[in-house]
Amino acid sequence: MTDRYAVIGNPIGHSKSPLIHTMFAEATGQDMTYDRIEAAPGDFAAVAGAFREGGGKGLNVTAPFKLDAFAMATKLSDAARLAGAVNALWFDGDEICGENFDGKGLVRDIVHNLQRPIAGSRVLLLGAGGAARGALLPIVAEGPASLVIANRSVARAEAMASALPASAPVRVGGYDAIGAAPFDIVINATSASLTGELPPLSGLEFAPATLAYELAYGKGLTPFLKLARGGGVVRIADGVGMLVEQAAEAFQWWRGIRPATEAAIARITVPLV
Ligand code: NDP
C-alpha cells in the first residue's frame, strides 16, 4: 500500500514541502504520497490524529503548530527536546515520534552546500525564537570559536542559552551589545524579514568574507541581506537550502534513504535581487 505523508500548518498553501518530497520520492523510487493539510488554530491534535488514524505515516509540521506537535509526541529526540519544538512526526506503531531537523538542516546547508565551516568560526546568531532554539545546539556541536546571540528580548536569549554546557564559547545580549568585531558567519534567525523589517544592527560591521545567512526564504533580497550586501558582503544566502536539507533529514528518518538535495534546491531557489 502507498504510504501517506503530509505537511501541516496554517496557512499552508505556500508550502514547498509537497514539491520537495515528491521530487525526493521520484528520485529514490519510494512508493508514497505527500499532501498539504491546513488545520484551524486549536485543531492540530484532532487533525493530525485523524491523519494518523487514517493510516498516515508521518507529518512535517510548520507554523504555528510546532509546539502542538511537541505536546502530541510520545517519544522525543534530544534535538526536539532541546528546541522545545517538533517539526517532524513519525507515526511508528503505538509511538508518536517527534523530531526537529531545522538546526541540522541549517548547519548542513552552511557547512556542506555553502562550504563555510562553522568549526573555528566567529558566529553571530540573531533571534531566540523557535528556529534559533533549534539551531543552537547543532551550531555549538560544530565547534565555533565563538558564538554571540543577540535578541530583542535578552531574557529570552538567556533562557535559550542556559540549555548549553557552561564550556560553550557563548555570549548573550541585546543588539546594542553585539560589538563591532567582524563575524565569519551572521545568521538572521529573527522573523523580522517576514514583515520587511530589520533588527537594529546599525553598529554591526561586516567583512567581505562574512557569510550572511537569512533563515526566511523566497523573499529575495530581504532588509537583512540588503544591509549585508551594502556592507560589502560577497556571500549571502537565504533559507531555501535549510528548508530542503531539513526535508531530506525527515525523508531519511521516515524512509531510510537520504535523497540528493541539489535538484530541489535549484527548483525552488528565488534569485536574491
Ligand atoms: P518566532 O516567532 O519563534 O521567533 C521570532 C524571533 O524574531 C524572535 O527572536 C523575535 O524577537 C525576533 N523578531 C521578530 N521581529 C523582530 C524585529 N522587527 N526586530 C528584531 N527581532 C525581531 O519565529 P521562528 O523562530 O519560527 O522563525 C524565524 C525565522 O526563521 C522566520 O523568518 C521563518 O520563516 C524562518 N524559518 C526558516 C526555516 C527554513 O527552513 N528555512 C525553518 C523555520 C523558520 P523577540 O524574542 O524579542 O520577540
XYZ file of C-alpha atoms and ligand atoms in Angstrom:
321
model
C 0.000 0.000 0.000
C 1.212 3.502 -0.833
C 2.465 5.297 2.320
C 0.974 8.729 3.067
C 2.768 11.796 4.389
C 1.857 15.481 4.566
C 2.872 18.888 5.839
C 0.518 20.563 8.301
C 0.337 24.273 9.104
C -1.762 27.418 8.786
C -1.530 28.916 6.245
C -0.107 26.074 4.172
C -0.850 26.962 0.550
C 2.632 28.471 0.107
C 4.490 25.397 1.403
C 7.186 23.951 -0.836
C 7.306 20.695 1.139
C 4.964 18.712 -1.191
C 7.125 19.638 -4.187
C 10.365 18.806 -2.352
C 9.183 15.435 -1.006
C 7.605 14.451 -4.320
C 10.949 15.138 -6.027
C 12.719 13.081 -3.345
C 10.244 10.187 -3.709
C 10.599 10.110 -7.503
C 14.392 10.272 -7.349
C 14.631 7.460 -4.782
C 11.777 5.298 -6.121
C 9.686 5.430 -2.932
C 6.011 4.417 -3.082
C 4.481 7.326 -1.174
C 2.257 10.382 -1.480
C 2.792 13.756 0.177
C -0.019 16.289 0.650
C -0.609 19.572 2.434
C -3.079 19.934 5.311
C -4.370 23.208 6.710
C -5.615 22.900 10.289
C -7.552 25.619 12.082
C -5.840 27.098 15.154
C -6.598 24.825 18.094
C -7.364 21.841 15.841
C -3.863 20.446 15.420
C -4.259 17.380 17.664
C -7.600 16.415 16.119
C -6.439 16.868 12.517
C -3.048 15.184 12.997
C -4.748 12.408 14.986
C -7.259 11.805 12.186
C -4.430 11.639 9.630
C -2.716 9.034 11.796
C -5.931 7.038 12.342
C -6.407 7.037 8.581
C -3.057 5.309 8.124
C -0.832 8.383 7.625
C 2.834 7.591 8.328
C 4.320 10.979 9.099
C 3.917 14.742 9.092
C 6.119 17.739 8.633
C 4.933 20.454 10.980
C 5.195 24.152 10.317
C 3.948 27.376 11.924
C 2.003 27.707 14.131
C 1.903 24.069 15.248
C 5.458 23.112 16.270
C 4.596 23.356 19.977
C 1.367 21.364 19.486
C 3.385 18.654 17.740
C 5.827 18.687 20.655
C 2.904 18.120 23.034
C 1.471 15.323 20.872
C 4.694 13.296 20.612
C 5.019 10.296 22.911
C 8.743 9.975 22.174
C 11.028 12.987 21.622
C 14.506 13.154 20.152
C 17.189 15.142 22.008
C 17.056 17.794 19.276
C 13.299 18.200 19.671
C 13.529 18.319 23.461
C 16.271 20.935 23.393
C 14.478 23.024 20.752
C 11.211 22.703 22.692
C 9.516 22.215 19.337
C 8.816 19.439 16.820
C 8.938 19.903 13.038
C 8.508 16.256 12.018
C 6.326 13.443 13.355
C 6.586 9.754 12.597
C 3.665 7.508 13.466
C 5.592 4.377 14.335
C 3.087 1.792 15.603
C 1.899 2.912 19.045
C 4.566 5.626 19.289
C 4.282 9.170 18.005
C 7.925 10.117 17.467
C 8.822 13.822 17.435
C 11.950 15.266 15.808
C 13.313 18.690 14.997
C 15.505 18.848 11.909
C 15.594 22.637 11.454
C 19.004 23.095 13.099
C 20.527 20.098 11.353
C 19.226 21.435 8.032
C 20.709 24.875 8.670
C 24.122 23.508 9.604
C 24.165 21.124 6.668
C 23.360 23.976 4.281
C 26.073 26.246 5.683
C 28.816 23.641 6.030
C 28.102 21.255 3.155
C 26.279 23.279 0.492
C 27.829 26.701 1.087
C 31.193 25.235 2.103
C 31.603 27.517 5.122
C 32.933 25.661 8.159
C 31.376 26.658 11.470
C 34.240 24.970 13.310
C 36.675 27.659 14.419
C 34.449 30.477 13.114
C 33.072 33.559 14.863
C 29.308 33.205 14.589
C 26.572 35.755 15.300
C 23.059 34.371 15.765
C 20.218 36.907 15.659
C 16.987 35.852 17.348
C 15.856 33.484 20.078
C 12.572 32.132 18.723
C 11.778 28.583 17.686
C 14.149 28.456 14.725
C 17.066 29.889 16.727
C 16.415 27.389 19.526
C 16.522 24.547 17.027
C 19.745 25.873 15.516
C 21.596 26.474 18.758
C 22.867 23.012 19.631
C 23.736 21.926 16.086
C 25.777 25.147 15.714
C 27.589 24.646 19.025
C 28.217 20.983 18.178
C 30.260 22.140 15.168
C 32.746 23.867 17.484
C 32.663 27.590 16.619
C 35.470 29.751 18.043
C 32.757 31.975 19.477
C 29.008 32.381 19.303
C 27.268 35.662 20.054
C 23.487 35.523 20.416
C 21.526 38.763 20.146
C 17.799 39.174 20.656
C 15.325 41.978 21.331
C 14.207 40.170 24.455
C 17.508 39.455 26.191
C 15.822 37.306 28.839
C 14.521 35.005 26.089
C 18.015 34.635 24.635
C 19.474 33.981 28.084
C 16.881 31.295 28.746
C 17.718 29.694 25.399
C 21.463 29.729 26.054
C 21.032 28.233 29.527
C 20.497 24.860 27.812
C 24.141 24.919 26.682
C 27.072 23.420 28.578
C 28.990 26.014 30.636
C 32.069 25.407 28.476
C 30.346 26.598 25.276
C 32.024 29.806 23.990
C 28.771 31.777 24.027
C 27.927 35.392 24.813
C 24.341 36.612 25.002
C 22.932 40.142 24.885
C 20.790 42.744 23.198
C 21.528 44.252 19.782
C 23.429 47.108 21.413
C 25.889 44.634 22.967
C 26.942 42.781 19.818
C 30.176 44.741 19.471
C 31.893 45.804 16.294
C 34.216 42.825 15.830
C 33.623 41.220 12.443
C 31.983 37.808 12.298
C 32.671 34.983 9.877
C 29.018 33.954 9.784
C 25.960 36.084 10.645
C 22.661 34.182 10.818
C 19.370 36.064 10.864
C 17.013 33.727 12.715
C 14.553 36.500 13.564
C 11.235 36.736 11.767
C 11.794 40.456 11.053
C 12.186 39.871 7.309
C 8.708 38.367 7.055
C 7.317 41.844 7.690
C 10.022 43.701 5.765
C 11.761 44.776 8.985
C 15.358 44.727 10.120
C 16.694 44.011 13.612
C 18.565 47.076 14.960
C 22.004 46.267 13.553
C 23.317 49.761 12.893
C 26.644 49.149 14.698
C 27.377 45.842 13.012
C 30.479 45.656 10.814
C 30.517 43.106 8.032
C 33.699 41.853 6.409
C 33.741 40.947 2.698
C 34.341 37.306 3.624
C 31.409 37.147 6.067
C 28.604 34.743 5.170
C 25.245 36.470 5.758
C 22.536 33.837 6.125
C 18.839 34.674 6.220
C 16.544 31.923 7.514
C 13.486 33.307 5.734
C 13.266 32.060 2.157
C 11.651 33.028 -1.107
C 11.693 36.714 -0.180
C 14.529 37.810 -2.460
C 16.848 40.455 -1.063
C 15.476 40.985 2.460
C 16.404 44.088 4.516
C 18.999 41.969 6.350
C 20.585 40.669 3.146
C 20.482 44.175 1.686
C 22.302 45.505 4.748
C 24.943 42.789 4.442
C 25.431 43.386 0.743
C 25.661 47.140 1.368
C 28.307 46.346 3.999
C 30.454 44.663 1.364
C 29.481 41.039 1.985
C 30.067 38.867 -1.076
C 28.310 35.671 0.043
C 24.658 35.936 1.026
C 22.128 33.114 1.270
C 18.514 32.614 2.227
C 16.883 29.621 3.933
C 15.987 27.605 0.841
C 18.888 25.221 1.393
C 17.950 24.832 5.060
C 14.359 24.028 4.103
C 15.424 21.356 1.626
C 18.062 19.872 3.932
C 15.662 19.548 6.886
C 13.215 17.887 4.470
C 15.939 15.445 3.415
C 16.597 14.602 7.078
C 12.895 13.886 7.648
C 12.726 11.837 4.451
C 15.685 9.744 5.582
C 14.154 9.299 9.047
C 10.889 8.023 7.539
C 12.171 6.085 4.539
C 15.712 5.033 5.477
C 17.275 6.667 2.416
C 18.779 10.151 2.110
C 17.864 11.870 -1.151
C 20.223 14.165 -3.041
C 19.154 17.768 -2.448
C 20.710 19.764 -5.311
C 17.790 19.459 -7.746
C 15.177 20.520 -5.167
C 17.281 23.479 -4.042
C 17.733 24.591 -7.656
C 13.997 24.190 -8.341
C 12.779 26.460 -5.529
C 15.590 28.987 -5.345
C 14.447 32.564 -5.873
C 17.184 34.945 -7.035
C 18.447 37.251 -4.261
C 17.854 40.502 -6.070
P 9.492 33.017 16.210
O 8.227 33.761 16.149
O 9.572 31.797 17.066
O 10.675 33.987 16.713
C 10.766 35.296 16.193
C 12.128 35.894 16.536
O 12.289 37.077 15.752
C 12.282 36.307 17.986
O 13.630 36.177 18.357
C 11.875 37.804 17.939
O 12.470 38.561 18.978
C 12.503 38.188 16.634
N 11.919 39.358 15.951
C 10.723 39.445 15.342
N 10.565 40.657 14.770
C 11.705 41.352 15.032
C 12.153 42.670 14.700
N 11.401 43.519 13.981
N 13.382 43.050 15.125
C 14.156 42.204 15.845
N 13.781 40.941 16.184
C 12.567 40.536 15.782
O 9.866 32.685 14.697
P 10.676 31.399 14.168
O 11.878 31.226 15.014
O 9.758 30.266 13.965
O 11.112 31.887 12.683
C 12.182 32.800 12.500
C 12.520 32.883 11.016
O 13.046 31.651 10.562
C 11.335 33.205 10.103
O 11.774 34.102 9.100
C 10.990 31.857 9.498
O 10.369 31.984 8.223
C 12.376 31.256 9.367
N 12.400 29.782 9.314
C 13.006 29.202 8.232
C 13.078 27.833 8.134
C 13.752 27.226 6.938
O 13.658 26.008 6.756
N 14.457 27.998 6.134
C 12.526 26.949 9.179
C 11.953 27.666 10.295
C 11.888 29.032 10.342
P 11.791 38.612 20.465
O 12.083 37.296 21.096
O 12.492 39.721 21.138
O 10.323 38.855 20.231
